[in-house]
Amino acid sequence: MRRRTASDTIARALGIGAVTVLMATLVAGVGRVVAEREAEKESRLGPIPERGRGSRAERPVAVEAGVFRMKRSDLAVPWEQPLSPAAEPRRLALYRALRAYPGAPPRIPHGLTADEFRLTLCHSCHVRGGYVARFGKYAPLTPHPEYRDCLSCHVPDGSKVGIGFPNPANPAVCSQCHPAPDVRPREFAPIDWRPAPWPGIGQRALAEAPPLIPHDLESRNNCLACHGGPGAVQEIRTSHPERANCLQCHVRAPLEAGEFRRP
């Protein structure tokens, strides 16, 4: 084997140095090309306004605020956020008055235009929420936005809708929900039916324990839709909407405590 000399070591070091310089030059060239392309793009788009402290650039556009919320916790409105002074808060008494019994879907407390009735445009207000100047209130959020045919469960007042209801004497109308052999309307017999009492709020297993959930969770898997934000009922509005995993602390009430019973 030939013994390595000093000249061989020097030649090898020079070769390694040349390769290193070549790689550095190549990386610098690529970086320069990328920077030039970014500068060209910025020149086409125009200068980006500086974000000064307290400037308008720091504040989002009002109509775009919250458009890109991706998590359930992002749907919550901070407790301290000021509400519109013209908005009337939702109260527990109205919440219960709109439901025939505990757990029933609420009726629609406002009028519907012809297009709203035909096209079911409820999601335009009740999925994203926000202040509705038409009614002077914040729209409550639906806990089940995946359901599209809202009028199947939520019934408007027939005297307030923009168009009348379909002819009830048409069997095709009734058979949409009642697939019976004979679906023609008949005389309604009076019944002695009384709604069940509402469960009390603030039920706790211990004095300092989190409140129990006095209702079932079917179609109510998004707690913040009813308990967070300005559209929530004032008496049951959460003080910590940033905690999105509500079931970590709040659990269903025992059957004997949460079951709806008639007096």
PDB file of C-alpha atoms in Angstrom:
ATOM      1  CA  MET A   1       0.000   0.000   0.000  1.00  0.00           C
ATOM      2  CA  ARG A   2       1.268   3.408  -0.978  1.00  0.00           C
ATOM      3  CA  ARG A   3       1.938   5.656   2.013  1.00  0.00           C
ATOM      4  CA  ARG A   4       0.017   8.963   2.081  1.00  0.00           C
ATOM      5  CA  THR A   5       2.286  11.964   1.780  1.00  0.00           C
ATOM      6  CA  ALA A   6       1.845  15.564   2.891  1.00  0.00           C
ATOM      7  CA  SER A   7       1.027  16.634  -0.671  1.00  0.00           C
ATOM      8  CA  ASP A   8      -1.809  14.076  -0.801  1.00  0.00           C
ATOM      9  CA  THR A   9      -3.297  15.451   2.429  1.00  0.00           C
ATOM     10  CA  ILE A  10      -3.123  19.005   1.128  1.00  0.00           C
ATOM     11  CA  ALA A  11      -4.764  18.015  -2.165  1.00  0.00           C
ATOM     12  CA  ARG A  12      -7.582  16.220  -0.324  1.00  0.00           C
ATOM     13  CA  ALA A  13      -8.195  19.235   1.935  1.00  0.00           C
ATOM     14  CA  LEU A  14      -8.294  21.553  -1.068  1.00  0.00           C
ATOM     15  CA  GLY A  15     -10.816  19.258  -2.784  1.00  0.00           C
ATOM     16  CA  ILE A  16     -13.107  19.198   0.259  1.00  0.00           C
ATOM     17  CA  GLY A  17     -12.863  22.982   0.527  1.00  0.00           C
ATOM     18  CA  ALA A  18     -13.748  23.431  -3.135  1.00  0.00           C
ATOM     19  CA  VAL A  19     -16.827  21.197  -2.789  1.00  0.00           C
ATOM     20  CA  THR A  20     -17.931  23.130   0.315  1.00  0.00           C
ATOM     21  CA  VAL A  21     -17.555  26.476  -1.452  1.00  0.00           C
ATOM     22  CA  LEU A  22     -19.497  25.143  -4.443  1.00  0.00           C
ATOM     23  CA  MET A  23     -22.383  23.956  -2.224  1.00  0.00           C
ATOM     24  CA  ALA A  24     -22.499  27.270  -0.356  1.00  0.00           C
ATOM     25  CA  THR A  25     -22.569  29.165  -3.647  1.00  0.00           C
ATOM     26  CA  LEU A  26     -25.400  26.964  -4.894  1.00  0.00           C
ATOM     27  CA  VAL A  27     -27.471  27.488  -1.719  1.00  0.00           C
ATOM     28  CA  ALA A  28     -26.893  31.247  -1.858  1.00  0.00           C
ATOM     29  CA  GLY A  29     -27.952  31.308  -5.493  1.00  0.00           C
ATOM     30  CA  VAL A  30     -31.186  29.443  -4.768  1.00  0.00           C
ATOM     31  CA  GLY A  31     -31.938  31.789  -1.860  1.00  0.00           C
ATOM     32  CA  ARG A  32     -31.319  34.809  -4.068  1.00  0.00           C
ATOM     33  CA  VAL A  33     -33.717  33.492  -6.723  1.00  0.00           C
ATOM     34  CA  VAL A  34     -36.431  32.863  -4.102  1.00  0.00           C
ATOM     35  CA  ALA A  35     -35.975  36.342  -2.632  1.00  0.00           C
ATOM     36  CA  GLU A  36     -36.188  37.936  -6.078  1.00  0.00           C
ATOM     37  CA  ARG A  37     -39.423  36.076  -6.820  1.00  0.00           C
ATOM     38  CA  GLU A  38     -40.947  37.162  -3.492  1.00  0.00           C
ATOM     39  CA  ALA A  39     -39.931  40.766  -4.173  1.00  0.00           C
ATOM     40  CA  GLU A  40     -41.500  40.573  -7.617  1.00  0.00           C
ATOM     41  CA  LYS A  41     -44.726  39.196  -6.105  1.00  0.00           C
ATOM     42  CA  GLU A  42     -44.857  41.994  -3.512  1.00  0.00           C
ATOM     43  CA  SER A  43     -44.293  44.594  -6.200  1.00  0.00           C
ATOM     44  CA  ARG A  44     -47.318  43.279  -8.085  1.00  0.00           C
ATOM     45  CA  LEU A  45     -49.516  43.212  -4.963  1.00  0.00           C
ATOM     46  CA  GLY A  46     -48.423  46.614  -3.725  1.00  0.00           C
ATOM     47  CA  PRO A  47     -46.868  47.574  -0.393  1.00  0.00           C
ATOM     48  CA  ILE A  48     -48.092  45.841   2.742  1.00  0.00           C
ATOM     49  CA  PRO A  49     -49.373  48.417   5.292  1.00  0.00           C
ATOM     50  CA  GLU A  50     -47.442  48.592   8.509  1.00  0.00           C
ATOM     51  CA  ARG A  51     -49.185  47.313  11.630  1.00  0.00           C
ATOM     52  CA  GLY A  52     -48.852  50.070  14.137  1.00  0.00           C
ATOM     53  CA  ARG A  53     -49.953  49.677  17.715  1.00  0.00           C
ATOM     54  CA  GLY A  54     -53.561  50.810  17.972  1.00  0.00           C
ATOM     55  CA  SER A  55     -53.827  51.323  14.226  1.00  0.00           C
ATOM     56  CA  ARG A  56     -56.768  50.190  12.122  1.00  0.00           C
ATOM     57  CA  ALA A  57     -54.564  47.503  10.571  1.00  0.00           C
ATOM     58  CA  GLU A  58     -54.526  45.716  13.924  1.00  0.00           C
ATOM     59  CA  ARG A  59     -58.314  45.393  14.058  1.00  0.00           C
ATOM     60  CA  PRO A  60     -60.093  42.829  11.844  1.00  0.00           C
ATOM     61  CA  VAL A  61     -62.722  43.857   9.370  1.00  0.00           C
ATOM     62  CA  ALA A  62     -66.048  43.697  11.212  1.00  0.00           C
ATOM     63  CA  VAL A  63     -67.851  41.553   8.651  1.00  0.00           C
ATOM     64  CA  GLU A  64     -64.916  39.118   8.452  1.00  0.00           C
ATOM     65  CA  ALA A  65     -64.247  38.726  12.169  1.00  0.00           C
ATOM     66  CA  GLY A  66     -64.429  35.076  13.154  1.00  0.00           C
ATOM     67  CA  VAL A  67     -64.958  33.754   9.618  1.00  0.00           C
ATOM     68  CA  PHE A  68     -62.077  31.292   9.866  1.00  0.00           C
ATOM     69  CA  ARG A  69     -62.841  29.829  13.275  1.00  0.00           C
ATOM     70  CA  MET A  70     -61.945  26.143  13.126  1.00  0.00           C
ATOM     71  CA  LYS A  71     -62.270  24.813  16.694  1.00  0.00           C
ATOM     72  CA  ARG A  72     -65.260  24.595  19.002  1.00  0.00           C
ATOM     73  CA  SER A  73     -63.453  26.820  21.471  1.00  0.00           C
ATOM     74  CA  ASP A  74     -63.149  29.464  18.755  1.00  0.00           C
ATOM     75  CA  LEU A  75     -66.943  29.663  18.581  1.00  0.00           C
ATOM     76  CA  ALA A  76     -67.096  31.042  22.110  1.00  0.00           C
ATOM     77  CA  VAL A  77     -67.383  34.769  22.628  1.00  0.00           C
ATOM     78  CA  PRO A  78     -65.335  36.061  25.576  1.00  0.00           C
ATOM     79  CA  TRP A  79     -67.403  36.735  28.658  1.00  0.00           C
ATOM     80  CA  GLU A  80     -66.114  40.288  28.902  1.00  0.00           C
ATOM     81  CA  GLN A  81     -66.926  41.204  25.296  1.00  0.00           C
ATOM     82  CA  PRO A  82     -69.370  44.139  25.271  1.00  0.00           C
ATOM     83  CA  LEU A  83     -72.700  43.407  23.647  1.00  0.00           C
ATOM     84  CA  SER A  84     -74.734  45.673  21.450  1.00  0.00           C
ATOM     85  CA  PRO A  85     -76.646  48.065  23.717  1.00  0.00           C
ATOM     86  CA  ALA A  86     -79.699  47.662  21.484  1.00  0.00           C
ATOM     87  CA  ALA A  87     -79.817  43.873  21.900  1.00  0.00           C
ATOM     88  CA  GLU A  88     -82.273  42.259  24.265  1.00  0.00           C
ATOM     89  CA  PRO A  89     -80.749  39.367  26.244  1.00  0.00           C
ATOM     90  CA  ARG A  90     -82.339  35.938  26.040  1.00  0.00           C
ATOM     91  CA  ARG A  91     -83.958  34.963  29.317  1.00  0.00           C
ATOM     92  CA  LEU A  92     -84.859  31.580  30.737  1.00  0.00           C
ATOM     93  CA  ALA A  93     -88.576  32.404  30.839  1.00  0.00           C
ATOM     94  CA  LEU A  94     -88.710  32.989  27.074  1.00  0.00           C
ATOM     95  CA  TYR A  95     -86.547  29.916  26.466  1.00  0.00           C
ATOM     96  CA  ARG A  96     -89.127  27.762  28.243  1.00  0.00           C
ATOM     97  CA  ALA A  97     -92.147  29.532  26.774  1.00  0.00           C
ATOM     98  CA  LEU A  98     -91.039  28.617  23.253  1.00  0.00           C
ATOM     99  CA  ARG A  99     -91.054  24.888  24.070  1.00  0.00           C
ATOM    100  CA  ALA A 100     -94.135  22.742  24.603  1.00  0.00           C
ATOM    101  CA  TYR A 101     -92.317  20.653  27.213  1.00  0.00           C
ATOM    102  CA  PRO A 102     -88.759  20.173  28.501  1.00  0.00           C
ATOM    103  CA  GLY A 103     -86.575  18.828  25.721  1.00  0.00           C
ATOM    104  CA  ALA A 104     -88.976  19.816  22.931  1.00  0.00           C
ATOM    105  CA  PRO A 105     -87.655  21.743  19.922  1.00  0.00           C
ATOM    106  CA  PRO A 106     -88.505  25.440  20.200  1.00  0.00           C
ATOM    107  CA  ARG A 107     -91.060  27.002  17.920  1.00  0.00           C
ATOM    108  CA  ILE A 108     -89.982  29.840  15.673  1.00  0.00           C
ATOM    109  CA  PRO A 109     -90.841  33.100  17.487  1.00  0.00           C
ATOM    110  CA  HIS A 110     -90.605  35.394  14.471  1.00  0.00           C
ATOM    111  CA  GLY A 111     -92.099  35.759  11.041  1.00  0.00           C
ATOM    112  CA  LEU A 112     -90.692  34.115   7.927  1.00  0.00           C
ATOM    113  CA  THR A 113     -90.624  35.562   4.463  1.00  0.00           C
ATOM    114  CA  ALA A 114     -91.795  33.452   1.545  1.00  0.00           C
ATOM    115  CA  ASP A 115     -88.197  32.670   0.532  1.00  0.00           C
ATOM    116  CA  GLU A 116     -87.195  31.824   4.093  1.00  0.00           C
ATOM    117  CA  PHE A 117     -90.119  29.435   4.381  1.00  0.00           C
ATOM    118  CA  ARG A 118     -89.569  27.729   1.025  1.00  0.00           C
ATOM    119  CA  LEU A 119     -85.763  27.535   1.105  1.00  0.00           C
ATOM    120  CA  THR A 120     -85.256  27.045   4.850  1.00  0.00           C
ATOM    121  CA  LEU A 121     -82.704  29.841   5.221  1.00  0.00           C
ATOM    122  CA  CYS A 122     -82.412  29.382   8.989  1.00  0.00           C
ATOM    123  CA  HIS A 123     -78.715  28.526   8.747  1.00  0.00           C
ATOM    124  CA  SER A 124     -77.855  31.989   7.469  1.00  0.00           C
ATOM    125  CA  CYS A 125     -78.338  33.306  11.036  1.00  0.00           C
ATOM    126  CA  HIS A 126     -78.373  30.329  13.387  1.00  0.00           C
ATOM    127  CA  VAL A 127     -75.122  28.615  12.345  1.00  0.00           C
ATOM    128  CA  ARG A 128     -72.726  31.556  12.671  1.00  0.00           C
ATOM    129  CA  GLY A 129     -74.779  33.703  15.042  1.00  0.00           C
ATOM    130  CA  GLY A 130     -74.181  37.406  15.439  1.00  0.00           C
ATOM    131  CA  TYR A 131     -76.338  40.478  15.921  1.00  0.00           C
ATOM    132  CA  VAL A 132     -79.472  40.550  13.755  1.00  0.00           C
ATOM    133  CA  ALA A 133     -80.644  44.122  13.272  1.00  0.00           C
ATOM    134  CA  ARG A 134     -83.959  42.903  11.888  1.00  0.00           C
ATOM    135  CA  PHE A 135     -84.984  41.646  15.325  1.00  0.00           C
ATOM    136  CA  GLY A 136     -82.634  43.668  17.524  1.00  0.00           C
ATOM    137  CA  LYS A 137     -81.197  40.522  19.105  1.00  0.00           C
ATOM    138  CA  TYR A 138     -78.309  38.098  18.867  1.00  0.00           C
ATOM    139  CA  ALA A 139     -79.263  34.949  16.980  1.00  0.00           C
ATOM    140  CA  PRO A 140     -78.945  31.794  19.106  1.00  0.00           C
ATOM    141  CA  LEU A 141     -76.735  29.110  17.595  1.00  0.00           C
ATOM    142  CA  THR A 142     -78.090  25.715  16.647  1.00  0.00           C
ATOM    143  CA  PRO A 143     -76.345  22.776  18.377  1.00  0.00           C
ATOM    144  CA  HIS A 144     -76.925  20.566  15.307  1.00  0.00           C
ATOM    145  CA  PRO A 145     -76.006  22.512  12.148  1.00  0.00           C
ATOM    146  CA  GLU A 146     -75.719  19.255  10.201  1.00  0.00           C
ATOM    147  CA  TYR A 147     -79.535  19.046  10.079  1.00  0.00           C
ATOM    148  CA  ARG A 148     -80.804  20.989   7.090  1.00  0.00           C
ATOM    149  CA  ASP A 149     -84.613  20.711   7.168  1.00  0.00           C
ATOM    150  CA  CYS A 150     -85.274  22.862  10.227  1.00  0.00           C
ATOM    151  CA  LEU A 151     -89.030  23.093   9.698  1.00  0.00           C
ATOM    152  CA  SER A 152     -89.381  19.354  10.253  1.00  0.00           C
ATOM    153  CA  CYS A 153     -89.012  19.949  14.009  1.00  0.00           C
ATOM    154  CA  HIS A 154     -89.250  23.702  14.536  1.00  0.00           C
ATOM    155  CA  VAL A 155     -92.773  24.887  13.787  1.00  0.00           C
ATOM    156  CA  PRO A 156     -93.505  28.513  12.882  1.00  0.00           C
ATOM    157  CA  ASP A 157     -96.695  30.300  13.803  1.00  0.00           C
ATOM    158  CA  GLY A 158     -99.095  29.894  10.885  1.00  0.00           C
ATOM    159  CA  SER A 159    -100.291  33.477  11.179  1.00  0.00           C
ATOM    160  CA  LYS A 160     -96.787  34.915  10.810  1.00  0.00           C
ATOM    161  CA  VAL A 161     -95.212  33.009   7.914  1.00  0.00           C
ATOM    162  CA  GLY A 162     -94.928  34.660   4.543  1.00  0.00           C
ATOM    163  CA  ILE A 163     -97.072  32.015   2.780  1.00  0.00           C
ATOM    164  CA  GLY A 164     -99.745  29.687   4.012  1.00  0.00           C
ATOM    165  CA  PHE A 165     -99.188  26.060   4.892  1.00  0.00           C
ATOM    166  CA  PRO A 166     -99.902  23.408   2.243  1.00  0.00           C
ATOM    167  CA  ASN A 167    -103.391  21.990   1.923  1.00  0.00           C
ATOM    168  CA  PRO A 168    -103.767  19.616   4.897  1.00  0.00           C
ATOM    169  CA  ALA A 169    -106.416  17.630   3.026  1.00  0.00           C
ATOM    170  CA  ASN A 170    -103.817  16.379   0.557  1.00  0.00           C
ATOM    171  CA  PRO A 171    -102.673  12.882   1.672  1.00  0.00           C
ATOM    172  CA  ALA A 172     -99.304  13.383  -0.031  1.00  0.00           C
ATOM    173  CA  VAL A 173     -98.525  16.193   2.405  1.00  0.00           C
ATOM    174  CA  CYS A 174     -99.420  14.230   5.520  1.00  0.00           C
ATOM    175  CA  SER A 175     -97.665  11.054   4.367  1.00  0.00           C
ATOM    176  CA  GLN A 176     -94.309  12.843   4.366  1.00  0.00           C
ATOM    177  CA  CYS A 177     -94.166  12.321   8.124  1.00  0.00           C
ATOM    178  CA  HIS A 178     -97.085   9.952   8.819  1.00  0.00           C
ATOM    179  CA  PRO A 179     -96.820   6.897   6.531  1.00  0.00           C
ATOM    180  CA  ALA A 180    -100.171   5.410   7.555  1.00  0.00           C
ATOM    181  CA  PRO A 181    -102.736   3.774   5.227  1.00  0.00           C
ATOM    182  CA  ASP A 182    -105.223   6.554   5.848  1.00  0.00           C
ATOM    183  CA  VAL A 183    -103.641   9.945   6.463  1.00  0.00           C
ATOM    184  CA  ARG A 184    -106.591  12.227   5.790  1.00  0.00           C
ATOM    185  CA  PRO A 185    -107.180  14.723   8.624  1.00  0.00           C
ATOM    186  CA  ARG A 186    -109.778  13.792  11.177  1.00  0.00           C
ATOM    187  CA  GLU A 187    -111.480  15.544  14.028  1.00  0.00           C
ATOM    188  CA  PHE A 188    -109.115  16.296  16.903  1.00  0.00           C
ATOM    189  CA  ALA A 189    -110.334  14.918  20.206  1.00  0.00           C
ATOM    190  CA  PRO A 190    -109.543  17.038  23.275  1.00  0.00           C
ATOM    191  CA  ILE A 191    -106.988  15.486  25.592  1.00  0.00           C
ATOM    192  CA  ASP A 192    -106.032  16.238  29.150  1.00  0.00           C
ATOM    193  CA  TRP A 193    -102.334  16.778  28.637  1.00  0.00           C
ATOM    194  CA  ARG A 194    -100.133  18.841  30.875  1.00  0.00           C
ATOM    195  CA  PRO A 195     -96.479  19.598  30.183  1.00  0.00           C
ATOM    196  CA  ALA A 196     -93.863  18.199  32.511  1.00  0.00           C
ATOM    197  CA  PRO A 197     -92.163  20.600  34.934  1.00  0.00           C
ATOM    198  CA  TRP A 198     -88.794  21.968  33.967  1.00  0.00           C
ATOM    199  CA  PRO A 199     -85.791  20.545  35.815  1.00  0.00           C
ATOM    200  CA  GLY A 200     -84.049  22.902  38.162  1.00  0.00           C
ATOM    201  CA  ILE A 201     -80.770  24.455  37.086  1.00  0.00           C
ATOM    202  CA  GLY A 202     -77.690  24.461  39.278  1.00  0.00           C
ATOM    203  CA  GLN A 203     -78.022  20.847  40.487  1.00  0.00           C
ATOM    204  CA  ARG A 204     -74.773  19.754  42.132  1.00  0.00           C
ATOM    205  CA  ALA A 205     -73.532  16.534  43.672  1.00  0.00           C
ATOM    206  CA  LEU A 206     -71.531  18.544  46.237  1.00  0.00           C
ATOM    207  CA  ALA A 207     -71.595  22.143  47.348  1.00  0.00           C
ATOM    208  CA  GLU A 208     -68.503  23.136  45.330  1.00  0.00           C
ATOM    209  CA  ALA A 209     -68.956  20.637  42.477  1.00  0.00           C
ATOM    210  CA  PRO A 210     -69.664  21.728  38.888  1.00  0.00           C
ATOM    211  CA  PRO A 211     -73.382  21.786  38.008  1.00  0.00           C
ATOM    212  CA  LEU A 212     -74.891  18.593  36.619  1.00  0.00           C
ATOM    213  CA  ILE A 213     -76.392  18.411  33.138  1.00  0.00           C
ATOM    214  CA  PRO A 214     -80.186  18.176  33.622  1.00  0.00           C
ATOM    215  CA  HIS A 215     -81.002  17.146  30.039  1.00  0.00           C
ATOM    216  CA  ASP A 216     -80.040  14.502  27.510  1.00  0.00           C
ATOM    217  CA  LEU A 217     -77.246  15.156  25.020  1.00  0.00           C
ATOM    218  CA  GLU A 218     -78.886  13.895  21.847  1.00  0.00           C
ATOM    219  CA  SER A 219     -78.507  16.589  19.174  1.00  0.00           C
ATOM    220  CA  ARG A 220     -76.851  18.752  21.846  1.00  0.00           C
ATOM    221  CA  ASN A 221     -73.192  17.770  21.537  1.00  0.00           C
ATOM    222  CA  ASN A 222     -72.008  21.385  21.157  1.00  0.00           C
ATOM    223  CA  CYS A 223     -72.543  22.906  24.604  1.00  0.00           C
ATOM    224  CA  LEU A 224     -71.275  26.331  23.537  1.00  0.00           C
ATOM    225  CA  ALA A 225     -74.140  26.721  21.082  1.00  0.00           C
ATOM    226  CA  CYS A 226     -76.546  27.197  24.003  1.00  0.00           C
ATOM    227  CA  HIS A 227     -74.267  28.136  26.900  1.00  0.00           C
ATOM    228  CA  GLY A 228     -71.669  30.405  25.251  1.00  0.00           C
ATOM    229  CA  GLY A 229     -71.744  33.686  23.397  1.00  0.00           C
ATOM    230  CA  PRO A 230     -74.135  36.632  23.360  1.00  0.00           C
ATOM    231  CA  GLY A 231     -76.990  34.523  21.989  1.00  0.00           C
ATOM    232  CA  ALA A 232     -76.982  32.238  25.031  1.00  0.00           C
ATOM    233  CA  VAL A 233     -79.667  32.316  27.705  1.00  0.00           C
ATOM    234  CA  GLN A 234     -78.446  34.771  30.313  1.00  0.00           C
ATOM    235  CA  GLU A 235     -79.159  32.548  33.335  1.00  0.00           C
ATOM    236  CA  ILE A 236     -77.195  29.569  31.966  1.00  0.00           C
ATOM    237  CA  ARG A 237     -74.425  31.377  30.108  1.00  0.00           C
ATOM    238  CA  THR A 238     -71.018  29.969  30.979  1.00  0.00           C
ATOM    239  CA  SER A 239     -68.331  32.163  32.497  1.00  0.00           C
ATOM    240  CA  HIS A 240     -65.512  30.109  30.930  1.00  0.00           C
ATOM    241  CA  PRO A 241     -66.328  29.524  27.231  1.00  0.00           C
ATOM    242  CA  GLU A 242     -62.650  28.944  26.426  1.00  0.00           C
ATOM    243  CA  ARG A 243     -62.896  25.492  28.017  1.00  0.00           C
ATOM    244  CA  ALA A 244     -64.400  23.539  25.151  1.00  0.00           C
ATOM    245  CA  ASN A 245     -64.422  20.064  26.747  1.00  0.00           C
ATOM    246  CA  CYS A 246     -67.419  20.622  29.033  1.00  0.00           C
ATOM    247  CA  LEU A 247     -67.970  16.924  29.788  1.00  0.00           C
ATOM    248  CA  GLN A 248     -64.613  16.790  31.538  1.00  0.00           C
ATOM    249  CA  CYS A 249     -66.245  18.431  34.578  1.00  0.00           C
ATOM    250  CA  HIS A 250     -69.997  18.439  33.922  1.00  0.00           C
ATOM    251  CA  VAL A 251     -71.766  15.065  33.831  1.00  0.00           C
ATOM    252  CA  ARG A 252     -75.331  13.924  33.311  1.00  0.00           C
ATOM    253  CA  ALA A 253     -77.602  14.150  36.332  1.00  0.00           C
ATOM    254  CA  PRO A 254     -78.756  10.815  37.804  1.00  0.00           C
ATOM    255  CA  LEU A 255     -81.974   9.506  36.297  1.00  0.00           C
ATOM    256  CA  GLU A 256     -84.007  10.156  39.414  1.00  0.00           C
ATOM    257  CA  ALA A 257     -82.722  13.754  39.550  1.00  0.00           C
ATOM    258  CA  GLY A 258     -82.847  14.622  35.868  1.00  0.00           C
ATOM    259  CA  GLU A 259     -85.874  12.671  34.664  1.00  0.00           C
ATOM    260  CA  PHE A 260     -88.844  14.770  33.629  1.00  0.00           C
ATOM    261  CA  ARG A 261     -91.809  13.884  35.850  1.00  0.00           C
ATOM    262  CA  ARG A 262     -95.323  15.243  35.908  1.00  0.00           C
ATOM    263  CA  PRO A 263     -96.596  16.621  39.216  1.00  0.00           C
TER     264      PRO A 263
END
